[in-house]
Amino acid sequence: MVEPVLDIRNLTVVFDTPAGTLHAVNDLSYTLMPGETLGIVGESGSGKSVHVLTMLGLLPCPPARIVSGEVLFRGRDLLALSERELCDIRGAEIGMVFQDPMSSLNPVLTIGRQLREVIQRHAGLDHAQASARAVELLGLVGIPDPAARLAQYPHQLSGGMRQRVMIAIGLACDPTLLIADEATTALDVTVQAQVIDLIRDLKNRLGTTIIWITHDMGVVAELADTIQVMYAGRIMERGPIAPVFHQPRSAYSWSLLRSLPSMARHRRLYQIPGSPPNMIHPPPGDPFAPRNPFATPRCHRDVPPLRQVADSVPGHQVAAWYDLPAAVAAHPEIADA
Ligand SMILES: Nc1ncnc2c1ncn2[C@@H]1O[C@H](COP(=O)(O)OP(=O)(O)OP(=O)(O)O)[C@@H](O)[C@H]1O
Ligand SMILES: [Mg+2]
């Protein structure tokens, strides 16, 4: 049997703030299989970044506190490792690309030096071998004339080129898992499209397992095999791209899709009523219930578990007490508003 690359089990993370305990990640569980690309979406504050920072050991504790859970990466619990052991895994077995290359790249070091540092720290190559590998990586991410770039500083590159350098650093040690958090958000649409093509090409050639976090459902549709929709530190829906996009089962995914110009077709764009939940005093039941026009009394009372959708493909899961297709059909005035 194929083992998952990543197996997150019941992860709960809070922040101790002056105003009270903020519930950032709530009993989160999911697995990721080798070669799978997982796209994670969800509005600001849904726990996307906090859960990946937790598993990478990059969360500041305090104010953060890991209440419970395990994060098994190739069978080892990352949460039980020492800082030194985690440091060996970060950048080697797990590559990372975050938003804003200007603050992630060191402005006073050349591109070549920064790439060589990552390569040499993990791969044990000498200077010449590391330089050759750096040129190879810059070529891989589509940077023209890569050998000449090694001597350049970050400010001499365009934003798109810097983001490619960040991706090259993320890929420097042939990671088993690449985690990208808003990696293309700061780029203009043309460059973003190029980076997406690049990642798609890389995953086809290298078989890298990828977690791609974004606000952009379009990017997820292009890149990912599986989509995971998060809200209030929980998974609301998860499954293969096609069934989730064509027949979402969570009112939250439905709302996100209906607020996309390309998906709303001739209908008016849907606006999600209300505001995001207060995570210090979250609502008692389904966290989306106060904003969900299809919510039932039970939604306001009990948190629904994530379960397989009975009449969809295997792996299509939803956390909901209502049956969305039936609810939408029964309330055309909401669906067509
Ligand atoms: N250092 C911190 N101190 C207190 N609360 C924090 C801290 N960092 C994050 N949070 C809270 O944790 C929750 C989850 O935040 P997270 O950064 O994971 O959201 P996100 O889904 O990545 O959002 P975005 O799309 O804006 O990046 C939010 O309520 C946020 O306010
Ligand atoms: Mg984030």
Short mmCIF file of C-alpha atoms and ligand atoms in Angstrom, two decimals:
data_model
loop_
_atom_site.label_atom_id
_atom_site.label_comp_id
_atom_site.label_asym_id
_atom_site.label_seq_id
_atom_site.Cartn_x
_atom_site.Cartn_y
_atom_site.Cartn_z
CA MET A 1 0.00 0.00 0.00
CA VAL A 2 1.23 3.50 -0.79
CA GLU A 3 1.91 5.50 2.37
CA PRO A 4 0.93 9.19 2.52
CA VAL A 5 3.74 11.76 2.37
CA LEU A 6 1.90 13.82 4.95
CA ASP A 7 -0.65 12.73 7.52
CA ILE A 8 -1.97 15.50 9.76
CA ARG A 9 -4.02 14.18 12.66
CA ASN A 10 -6.31 16.29 14.85
CA LEU A 11 -4.09 19.36 14.83
CA THR A 12 -5.32 22.15 17.11
CA VAL A 13 -3.37 25.41 17.46
CA VAL A 14 -4.35 28.47 19.50
CA PHE A 15 -2.86 31.89 20.19
CA ASP A 16 -2.86 33.24 23.69
CA THR A 17 -3.75 36.90 23.18
CA PRO A 18 -4.57 39.69 25.67
CA ALA A 19 -8.22 39.48 24.53
CA GLY A 20 -8.42 35.71 25.09
CA THR A 21 -7.58 32.39 23.44
CA LEU A 22 -7.77 32.61 19.64
CA HIS A 23 -8.66 29.28 17.97
CA ALA A 24 -6.60 29.37 14.77
CA VAL A 25 -6.56 25.68 13.73
CA ASN A 26 -9.32 23.38 14.97
CA ASP A 27 -8.97 19.60 14.95
CA LEU A 28 -7.50 19.60 11.45
CA SER A 29 -6.83 16.22 9.83
CA TYR A 30 -5.86 15.40 6.26
CA THR A 31 -3.47 13.26 4.24
CA LEU A 32 -1.45 13.92 1.13
CA MET A 33 -0.34 11.13 -1.20
CA PRO A 34 2.96 11.04 -3.13
CA GLY A 35 2.81 13.21 -6.26
CA GLU A 36 -0.48 14.85 -5.22
CA THR A 37 -0.94 18.60 -5.61
CA LEU A 38 -3.24 20.00 -2.96
CA GLY A 39 -4.69 23.48 -3.45
CA ILE A 40 -5.83 25.11 -0.21
CA VAL A 41 -8.23 28.05 -0.35
CA GLY A 42 -10.24 29.97 2.21
CA GLU A 43 -10.63 33.55 3.26
CA SER A 44 -8.14 35.48 5.32
CA GLY A 45 -7.68 34.05 8.80
CA SER A 46 -8.87 30.51 8.00
CA GLY A 47 -5.69 28.90 9.35
CA LYS A 48 -3.94 28.16 6.06
CA SER A 49 -0.60 29.71 7.00
CA VAL A 50 -0.71 28.85 10.69
CA HIS A 51 -1.09 25.11 10.05
CA VAL A 52 1.85 24.95 7.63
CA LEU A 53 4.03 27.11 9.88
CA THR A 54 3.14 24.75 12.73
CA MET A 55 4.32 21.68 10.87
CA LEU A 56 7.53 23.40 9.78
CA GLY A 57 8.31 24.44 13.35
CA LEU A 58 8.24 28.11 12.32
CA LEU A 59 5.41 29.26 14.54
CA PRO A 60 6.37 31.60 17.38
CA CYS A 61 5.43 29.77 20.62
CA PRO A 62 4.33 31.87 22.52
CA PRO A 63 1.98 33.45 21.54
CA ALA A 64 1.07 30.26 19.65
CA ARG A 65 0.40 27.01 21.47
CA ILE A 66 0.00 23.57 19.88
CA VAL A 67 -2.85 22.07 21.89
CA SER A 68 -2.92 18.65 20.27
CA GLY A 69 -2.19 16.69 17.16
CA GLU A 70 0.43 14.91 15.13
CA VAL A 71 1.98 15.83 11.79
CA LEU A 72 3.43 12.66 10.28
CA PHE A 73 5.82 13.39 7.43
CA ARG A 74 6.89 10.11 5.83
CA GLY A 75 5.91 8.45 9.09
CA ARG A 76 7.83 10.76 11.49
CA ASP A 77 5.96 13.18 13.75
CA LEU A 78 7.37 16.62 12.92
CA LEU A 79 5.91 18.05 16.13
CA ALA A 80 8.06 15.67 18.19
CA LEU A 81 11.38 16.55 16.49
CA SER A 82 14.06 18.82 17.91
CA GLU A 83 14.76 22.19 16.27
CA ARG A 84 17.95 20.71 14.83
CA GLU A 85 16.16 17.75 13.27
CA LEU A 86 13.48 20.05 11.84
CA CYS A 87 16.15 22.33 10.43
CA ASP A 88 17.58 19.35 8.54
CA ILE A 89 14.16 18.62 7.04
CA ARG A 90 13.28 22.23 6.11
CA GLY A 91 14.78 23.19 2.80
CA ALA A 92 15.84 19.59 2.14
CA GLU A 93 12.95 17.12 2.32
CA ILE A 94 10.41 19.95 2.55
CA GLY A 95 10.91 22.99 0.32
CA MET A 96 9.12 26.25 1.06
CA VAL A 97 8.13 29.25 -1.03
CA PHE A 98 6.46 32.18 0.66
CA GLN A 99 5.03 35.44 -0.59
CA ASP A 100 7.24 38.48 -0.87
CA PRO A 101 10.68 37.42 -2.12
CA MET A 102 12.04 40.85 -1.22
CA SER A 103 11.83 40.02 2.48
CA SER A 104 12.82 36.38 2.08
CA LEU A 105 15.90 37.02 -0.07
CA ASN A 106 18.87 38.70 1.58
CA PRO A 107 19.45 42.01 -0.26
CA VAL A 108 23.20 42.11 0.39
CA LEU A 109 24.02 38.62 -0.87
CA THR A 110 24.18 37.57 -4.51
CA ILE A 111 21.62 35.17 -5.92
CA GLY A 112 24.40 32.61 -6.43
CA ARG A 113 25.56 32.80 -2.82
CA GLN A 114 22.01 32.36 -1.48
CA LEU A 115 21.31 29.37 -3.69
CA ARG A 116 24.70 27.78 -2.92
CA GLU A 117 24.08 28.16 0.82
CA VAL A 118 20.91 26.09 0.65
CA ILE A 119 22.43 23.55 -1.72
CA GLN A 120 25.63 23.12 0.29
CA ARG A 121 23.93 23.02 3.66
CA HIS A 122 21.99 19.94 2.71
CA ALA A 123 23.72 18.26 -0.19
CA GLY A 124 27.38 18.45 0.85
CA LEU A 125 28.67 19.63 -2.54
CA ASP A 126 31.80 21.77 -3.01
CA HIS A 127 31.67 25.35 -4.28
CA ALA A 128 32.00 24.47 -7.97
CA GLN A 129 29.44 21.68 -7.81
CA ALA A 130 27.02 23.91 -5.91
CA SER A 131 27.44 26.68 -8.52
CA ALA A 132 26.73 24.23 -11.31
CA ARG A 133 23.62 23.05 -9.47
CA ALA A 134 22.55 26.69 -8.90
CA VAL A 135 22.80 27.38 -12.64
CA GLU A 136 20.83 24.23 -13.36
CA LEU A 137 18.08 25.28 -10.91
CA LEU A 138 17.81 28.82 -12.30
CA GLY A 139 17.47 27.31 -15.77
CA LEU A 140 14.82 24.93 -14.47
CA VAL A 141 12.66 27.81 -13.24
CA GLY A 142 12.96 29.58 -16.58
CA ILE A 143 15.46 32.30 -15.78
CA PRO A 144 17.29 33.34 -18.95
CA ASP A 145 21.09 33.38 -18.93
CA PRO A 146 21.27 31.69 -15.51
CA ALA A 147 25.07 31.63 -15.18
CA ALA A 148 25.20 35.44 -15.37
CA ARG A 149 22.51 35.76 -12.69
CA LEU A 150 24.62 34.15 -10.00
CA ALA A 151 26.61 37.35 -9.54
CA GLN A 152 23.52 39.58 -9.36
CA TYR A 153 21.78 40.92 -6.27
CA PRO A 154 18.02 40.58 -5.64
CA HIS A 155 17.30 44.25 -6.50
CA GLN A 156 18.75 43.71 -9.97
CA LEU A 157 15.97 41.24 -10.78
CA SER A 158 12.30 41.92 -11.56
CA GLY A 159 9.63 40.78 -9.10
CA GLY A 160 8.76 37.78 -11.28
CA MET A 161 12.41 36.77 -11.53
CA ARG A 162 12.85 37.07 -7.77
CA GLN A 163 9.84 34.85 -7.22
CA ARG A 164 11.41 32.29 -9.57
CA VAL A 165 14.60 32.46 -7.54
CA MET A 166 12.52 31.71 -4.42
CA ILE A 167 11.01 28.72 -6.18
CA ALA A 168 14.51 27.60 -7.24
CA ILE A 169 15.59 27.81 -3.58
CA GLY A 170 12.47 25.87 -2.57
CA LEU A 171 13.38 23.16 -5.08
CA ALA A 172 17.14 23.27 -4.44
CA CYS A 173 17.33 19.95 -2.61
CA ASP A 174 14.76 18.01 -4.64
CA PRO A 175 12.20 18.17 -1.83
CA THR A 176 9.68 15.39 -1.39
CA LEU A 177 7.15 18.07 -0.46
CA LEU A 178 6.98 21.67 -1.70
CA ILE A 179 4.83 24.11 0.28
CA ALA A 180 3.94 27.38 -1.43
CA ASP A 181 1.98 29.99 0.54
CA GLU A 182 0.64 32.82 -1.64
CA ALA A 183 3.71 32.33 -3.83
CA THR A 184 2.26 34.10 -6.86
CA THR A 185 -0.04 36.62 -5.18
CA ALA A 186 2.37 39.52 -5.56
CA LEU A 187 3.00 38.84 -9.25
CA ASP A 188 1.20 40.37 -12.20
CA VAL A 189 -1.11 38.02 -14.07
CA THR A 190 1.25 37.27 -16.95
CA VAL A 191 4.13 36.34 -14.68
CA GLN A 192 1.73 34.42 -12.45
CA ALA A 193 0.63 32.36 -15.44
CA GLN A 194 4.27 31.63 -16.28
CA VAL A 195 5.01 30.51 -12.73
CA ILE A 196 1.92 28.26 -12.72
CA ASP A 197 3.04 26.67 -15.99
CA LEU A 198 6.45 26.18 -14.51
CA ILE A 199 5.15 24.44 -11.38
CA ARG A 200 2.86 22.22 -13.44
CA ASP A 201 5.80 21.25 -15.61
CA LEU A 202 8.01 20.59 -12.57
CA LYS A 203 5.45 18.39 -10.88
CA ASN A 204 5.02 16.37 -14.07
CA ARG A 205 8.75 15.93 -14.48
CA LEU A 206 9.89 15.51 -10.86
CA GLY A 207 6.75 14.08 -9.26
CA THR A 208 7.01 16.55 -6.36
CA THR A 209 4.16 16.51 -3.85
CA ILE A 210 2.83 20.06 -3.50
CA ILE A 211 0.71 22.13 -1.12
CA TRP A 212 -0.33 25.32 -2.90
CA ILE A 213 -2.04 27.92 -0.71
CA THR A 214 -3.83 30.74 -2.50
CA HIS A 215 -6.92 32.96 -2.54
CA ASP A 216 -7.28 32.29 -6.23
CA MET A 217 -9.70 29.47 -7.14
CA GLY A 218 -8.58 29.79 -10.77
CA VAL A 219 -5.00 28.93 -9.86
CA VAL A 220 -6.21 25.91 -7.91
CA ALA A 221 -8.29 24.72 -10.87
CA GLU A 222 -5.21 24.91 -13.11
CA LEU A 223 -2.65 23.42 -10.82
CA ALA A 224 -4.13 21.13 -8.20
CA ASP A 225 -5.46 17.57 -8.17
CA THR A 226 -7.30 18.10 -4.91
CA ILE A 227 -8.90 21.23 -3.46
CA GLN A 228 -9.32 21.84 0.24
CA VAL A 229 -11.61 24.66 1.31
CA MET A 230 -10.88 25.99 4.80
CA TYR A 231 -12.89 28.25 7.08
CA ALA A 232 -12.29 29.15 10.72
CA GLY A 233 -9.39 26.71 11.05
CA ARG A 234 -11.43 23.76 9.73
CA ILE A 235 -11.87 21.90 6.46
CA MET A 236 -15.33 22.65 5.04
CA GLU A 237 -14.94 20.61 1.87
CA ARG A 238 -12.23 18.61 0.16
CA GLY A 239 -12.02 16.53 -2.97
CA PRO A 240 -10.89 16.14 -6.57
CA ILE A 241 -11.13 19.42 -8.50
CA ALA A 242 -13.91 18.55 -10.94
CA PRO A 243 -16.67 17.40 -8.56
CA VAL A 244 -15.98 20.19 -6.06
CA PHE A 245 -16.09 22.87 -8.76
CA HIS A 246 -19.07 21.40 -10.61
CA GLN A 247 -21.17 20.41 -7.64
CA PRO A 248 -19.88 21.86 -4.38
CA ARG A 249 -21.50 20.41 -1.25
CA SER A 250 -20.46 23.05 1.28
CA ALA A 251 -22.33 26.35 1.27
CA TYR A 252 -18.99 28.06 1.82
CA SER A 253 -17.37 26.54 -1.29
CA TRP A 254 -20.57 27.27 -3.20
CA SER A 255 -20.38 30.93 -2.07
CA LEU A 256 -16.73 31.22 -3.08
CA LEU A 257 -17.44 29.75 -6.51
CA ARG A 258 -20.55 31.89 -7.01
CA SER A 259 -18.52 35.01 -6.25
CA LEU A 260 -16.09 34.22 -9.11
CA PRO A 261 -16.92 36.12 -12.31
CA SER A 262 -15.99 33.15 -14.52
CA MET A 263 -18.14 30.68 -12.57
CA ALA A 264 -21.20 32.86 -12.02
CA ARG A 265 -21.82 32.93 -15.79
CA HIS A 266 -24.90 35.03 -16.58
CA ARG A 267 -25.96 35.28 -12.94
CA ARG A 268 -25.18 38.10 -10.57
CA LEU A 269 -22.03 37.66 -8.50
CA TYR A 270 -22.83 36.29 -5.07
CA GLN A 271 -21.77 38.27 -2.04
CA ILE A 272 -21.19 36.32 1.14
CA PRO A 273 -23.32 38.04 3.81
CA GLY A 274 -21.94 38.92 7.22
CA SER A 275 -18.35 38.93 8.34
CA PRO A 276 -15.69 36.33 9.22
CA PRO A 277 -16.09 34.68 12.63
CA ASN A 278 -14.47 36.02 15.74
CA MET A 279 -11.98 33.26 16.48
CA ILE A 280 -11.74 34.20 20.16
CA HIS A 281 -15.48 33.57 20.54
CA PRO A 282 -16.31 31.25 17.63
CA PRO A 283 -19.96 30.34 17.01
CA PRO A 284 -20.96 27.05 18.68
CA GLY A 285 -21.88 24.91 15.66
CA ASP A 286 -20.80 25.03 12.03
CA PRO A 287 -18.61 28.17 11.94
CA PHE A 288 -20.11 29.23 8.58
CA ALA A 289 -23.73 28.86 9.77
CA PRO A 290 -24.26 32.56 10.66
CA ARG A 291 -23.46 33.45 7.02
CA ASN A 292 -25.14 30.48 5.39
CA PRO A 293 -28.63 31.07 3.95
CA PHE A 294 -29.14 27.28 3.78
CA ALA A 295 -28.22 26.61 7.42
CA THR A 296 -30.51 24.32 9.43
CA PRO A 297 -31.11 24.64 13.21
CA ARG A 298 -28.58 21.86 13.80
CA CYS A 299 -25.86 23.88 11.94
CA HIS A 300 -26.12 26.54 14.67
CA ARG A 301 -25.77 23.92 17.41
CA ASP A 302 -23.28 21.17 16.46
CA VAL A 303 -20.02 21.17 14.55
CA PRO A 304 -20.48 18.83 11.57
CA PRO A 305 -17.77 16.18 11.03
CA LEU A 306 -15.98 15.90 7.68
CA ARG A 307 -17.48 12.89 5.87
CA GLN A 308 -17.55 11.28 2.44
CA VAL A 309 -20.30 12.68 0.15
CA ALA A 310 -22.58 9.68 -0.45
CA ASP A 311 -23.41 10.37 -4.09
CA SER A 312 -20.06 11.68 -5.30
CA VAL A 313 -16.62 10.26 -6.14
CA PRO A 314 -14.44 8.69 -3.42
CA GLY A 315 -12.47 11.35 -1.56
CA HIS A 316 -15.10 14.08 -2.00
CA GLN A 317 -15.75 15.09 1.60
CA VAL A 318 -17.89 17.75 3.19
CA ALA A 319 -18.58 19.03 6.70
CA ALA A 320 -22.26 19.96 6.57
CA TRP A 321 -25.57 18.98 8.17
CA TYR A 322 -27.56 20.13 5.11
CA ASP A 323 -27.76 18.64 1.62
CA LEU A 324 -26.59 21.53 -0.54
CA PRO A 325 -27.92 20.48 -3.99
CA ALA A 326 -31.36 19.90 -2.43
CA ALA A 327 -31.22 23.17 -0.46
CA VAL A 328 -30.23 25.17 -3.55
CA ALA A 329 -33.01 23.54 -5.59
CA ALA A 330 -35.54 24.34 -2.83
CA HIS A 331 -34.47 28.00 -2.65
CA PRO A 332 -34.10 29.31 -6.20
CA GLU A 333 -34.55 32.86 -4.89
CA ILE A 334 -31.21 32.54 -3.03
CA ALA A 335 -29.37 30.66 -5.73
CA ASP A 336 -30.46 33.07 -8.45
CA ALA A 337 -30.30 36.26 -6.43
N1 LIG B 1 1.06 35.91 15.72
C1 LIG B 1 -0.24 35.82 15.87
N2 LIG B 1 -0.85 36.25 17.00
C2 LIG B 1 -2.19 36.15 17.18
N3 LIG B 1 -3.02 35.61 16.26
C3 LIG B 1 -2.49 35.18 15.10
C4 LIG B 1 -1.08 35.25 14.84
N4 LIG B 1 -0.84 34.75 13.61
C5 LIG B 1 -2.05 34.36 13.12
N5 LIG B 1 -3.03 34.63 14.02
C6 LIG B 1 -4.47 34.32 13.84
O1 LIG B 1 -4.62 32.96 13.49
C7 LIG B 1 -5.72 32.81 12.59
C8 LIG B 1 -5.26 32.05 11.37
O2 LIG B 1 -4.35 32.87 10.65
P1 LIG B 1 -3.62 32.43 9.30
O3 LIG B 1 -2.44 33.31 9.15
O4 LIG B 1 -3.37 30.97 9.33
O5 LIG B 1 -4.71 32.75 8.21
P2 LIG B 1 -4.60 32.50 6.63
O6 LIG B 1 -5.68 31.52 6.30
O7 LIG B 1 -3.22 32.16 6.25
O8 LIG B 1 -5.04 33.94 6.10
P3 LIG B 1 -4.46 34.79 4.86
O9 LIG B 1 -5.24 34.31 3.69
O10 LIG B 1 -4.78 36.19 5.22
O11 LIG B 1 -2.98 34.53 4.75
C9 LIG B 1 -6.24 34.21 12.31
O12 LIG B 1 -7.36 34.44 13.12
C10 LIG B 1 -5.08 35.10 12.70
O13 LIG B 1 -5.55 36.36 13.13
MG MG B 2 -1.76 33.14 5.15
#
